[in-house]
One Martini backbone bead per residue (centre of mass of N, CA, C, O) as a GRO file, in nm:
protein
  125
    1UNK     BB    1  -0.739   0.124   1.604
    2UNK     BB    2  -0.732   0.095   1.260
    3UNK     BB    3  -0.948   0.180   0.997
    4UNK     BB    4  -0.978   0.035   0.662
    5UNK     BB    5  -1.031   0.171   0.317
    6UNK     BB    6  -1.041   0.082  -0.002
    7UNK     BB    7  -0.976   0.234  -0.329
    8UNK     BB    8  -1.011   0.157  -0.647
    9UNK     BB    9  -0.909   0.024  -0.915
   10UNK     BB   10  -0.881  -0.224  -1.182
   11UNK     BB   11  -0.845  -0.182  -1.535
   12UNK     BB   12  -0.534  -0.211  -1.715
   13UNK     BB   13  -0.280  -0.145  -1.914
   14UNK     BB   14   0.012  -0.191  -2.006
   15UNK     BB   15   0.179   0.109  -1.894
   16UNK     BB   16  -0.007   0.213  -1.702
   17UNK     BB   17  -0.222   0.379  -1.462
   18UNK     BB   18  -0.275   0.382  -1.096
   19UNK     BB   19  -0.491   0.462  -0.812
   20UNK     BB   20  -0.481   0.399  -0.469
   21UNK     BB   21  -0.679   0.405  -0.170
   22UNK     BB   22  -0.680   0.501   0.191
   23UNK     BB   23  -0.907   0.500   0.454
   24UNK     BB   24  -0.890   0.638   0.784
   25UNK     BB   25  -0.935   0.566   1.125
   26UNK     BB   26  -0.816   0.771   1.372
   27UNK     BB   27  -0.620   0.974   1.574
   28UNK     BB   28  -0.337   0.792   1.533
   29UNK     BB   29  -0.248   0.789   1.234
   30UNK     BB   30   0.030   0.952   1.230
   31UNK     BB   31   0.181   0.712   1.402
   32UNK     BB   32   0.150   0.529   1.161
   33UNK     BB   33   0.240   0.293   0.971
   34UNK     BB   34   0.215   0.253   0.612
   35UNK     BB   35   0.096  -0.012   0.401
   36UNK     BB   36   0.156  -0.210   0.106
   37UNK     BB   37  -0.009  -0.492  -0.025
   38UNK     BB   38  -0.004  -0.808  -0.211
   39UNK     BB   39  -0.238  -1.056  -0.374
   40UNK     BB   40  -0.200  -1.341  -0.544
   41UNK     BB   41  -0.326  -1.651  -0.592
   42UNK     BB   42  -0.013  -1.768  -0.670
   43UNK     BB   43   0.069  -1.601  -0.413
   44UNK     BB   44   0.207  -1.439  -0.175
   45UNK     BB   45   0.207  -1.205   0.034
   46UNK     BB   46   0.338  -0.875  -0.045
   47UNK     BB   47   0.546  -0.628  -0.040
   48UNK     BB   48   0.549  -0.280  -0.157
   49UNK     BB   49   0.487  -0.037   0.062
   50UNK     BB   50   0.603   0.243   0.278
   51UNK     BB   51   0.525   0.461   0.561
   52UNK     BB   52   0.591   0.656   0.808
   53UNK     BB   53   0.563   0.749   1.129
   54UNK     BB   54   0.532   1.036   1.273
   55UNK     BB   55   0.751   1.306   1.219
   56UNK     BB   56   0.862   1.136   1.002
   57UNK     BB   57   0.941   1.093   0.639
   58UNK     BB   58   0.923   0.774   0.499
   59UNK     BB   59   1.021   0.547   0.234
   60UNK     BB   60   0.935   0.223   0.083
   61UNK     BB   61   1.038  -0.046  -0.148
   62UNK     BB   62   1.008  -0.271  -0.359
   63UNK     BB   63   1.204  -0.370  -0.613
   64UNK     BB   64   0.964  -0.425  -0.822
   65UNK     BB   65   0.854  -0.097  -0.779
   66UNK     BB   66   1.085   0.071  -0.811
   67UNK     BB   67   1.012   0.373  -0.990
   68UNK     BB   68   0.677   0.326  -1.018
   69UNK     BB   69   0.602   0.370  -0.723
   70UNK     BB   70   0.390   0.577  -0.495
   71UNK     BB   71   0.391   0.683  -0.167
   72UNK     BB   72   0.134   0.848   0.032
   73UNK     BB   73   0.039   1.105   0.279
   74UNK     BB   74  -0.253   1.238   0.474
   75UNK     BB   75  -0.311   1.328   0.792
   76UNK     BB   76  -0.557   1.523   0.766
   77UNK     BB   77  -0.721   1.287   0.585
   78UNK     BB   78  -0.654   0.992   0.642
   79UNK     BB   79  -0.444   0.909   0.401
   80UNK     BB   80  -0.340   0.666   0.149
   81UNK     BB   81  -0.126   0.633  -0.134
   82UNK     BB   82  -0.101   0.459  -0.464
   83UNK     BB   83   0.113   0.509  -0.723
   84UNK     BB   84   0.085   0.353  -1.051
   85UNK     BB   85   0.335   0.287  -1.283
   86UNK     BB   86   0.417   0.096  -1.530
   87UNK     BB   87   0.240  -0.142  -1.566
   88UNK     BB   88   0.218  -0.491  -1.500
   89UNK     BB   89   0.097  -0.803  -1.500
   90UNK     BB   90   0.254  -0.869  -1.225
   91UNK     BB   91   0.063  -0.654  -1.060
   92UNK     BB   92  -0.153  -0.843  -1.028
   93UNK     BB   93  -0.386  -0.776  -0.759
   94UNK     BB   94  -0.453  -0.751  -0.430
   95UNK     BB   95  -0.481  -0.450  -0.252
   96UNK     BB   96  -0.336  -0.359   0.066
   97UNK     BB   97  -0.387  -0.191   0.353
   98UNK     BB   98  -0.175  -0.091   0.638
   99UNK     BB   99  -0.127  -0.083   0.998
  100UNK     BB  100   0.135   0.034   1.224
  101UNK     BB  101   0.266   0.086   1.548
  102UNK     BB  102   0.520   0.090   1.393
  103UNK     BB  103   0.685   0.372   1.274
  104UNK     BB  104   0.821   0.226   1.099
  105UNK     BB  105   0.895  -0.001   0.806
  106UNK     BB  106   0.748  -0.267   0.769
  107UNK     BB  107   0.770  -0.587   0.568
  108UNK     BB  108   0.585  -0.744   0.763
  109UNK     BB  109   0.265  -0.842   0.805
  110UNK     BB  110   0.279  -0.915   1.119
  111UNK     BB  111   0.330  -0.594   1.200
  112UNK     BB  112   0.031  -0.552   1.144
  113UNK     BB  113  -0.287  -0.450   1.282
  114UNK     BB  114  -0.430  -0.334   1.016
  115UNK     BB  115  -0.691  -0.402   0.762
  116UNK     BB  116  -0.807  -0.412   0.467
  117UNK     BB  117  -1.005  -0.557   0.199
  118UNK     BB  118  -0.934  -0.457  -0.072
  119UNK     BB  119  -0.811  -0.414  -0.420
  120UNK     BB  120  -0.842  -0.459  -0.754
  121UNK     BB  121  -0.566  -0.526  -0.982
  122UNK     BB  122  -0.561  -0.516  -1.343
  123UNK     BB  123  -0.320  -0.625  -1.591
  124UNK     BB  124  -0.300  -0.601  -1.926
  125UNK     BB  125  -0.134  -0.718  -2.232
   0.00000   0.00000   0.00000
């Protein structure tokens, strides 16, 4: 199983940018699909973005962040990043990275095996 630790986050103004990162441990990191989810107190945890594991590299995004967020991974460094641009107050949430042994890109949180502790992103209007 992969152990994950998020970093980054903080307070930004609407329209600004922020990058959050996730450091992973485990030799099998490259085989895992990696996802980002977010959870606001008044909402259910929702899918944000994911990148495939294995030899192919694919990405997918929730419609709400498509065109604004970019997920990337560096298998040599065992990291996954989420670059967030044009942030909106609606993006305010705790952001979690997650790893799935399913190499495709699950959008359901129950498909992920490992979770980080989360990092707070707050976007002020």
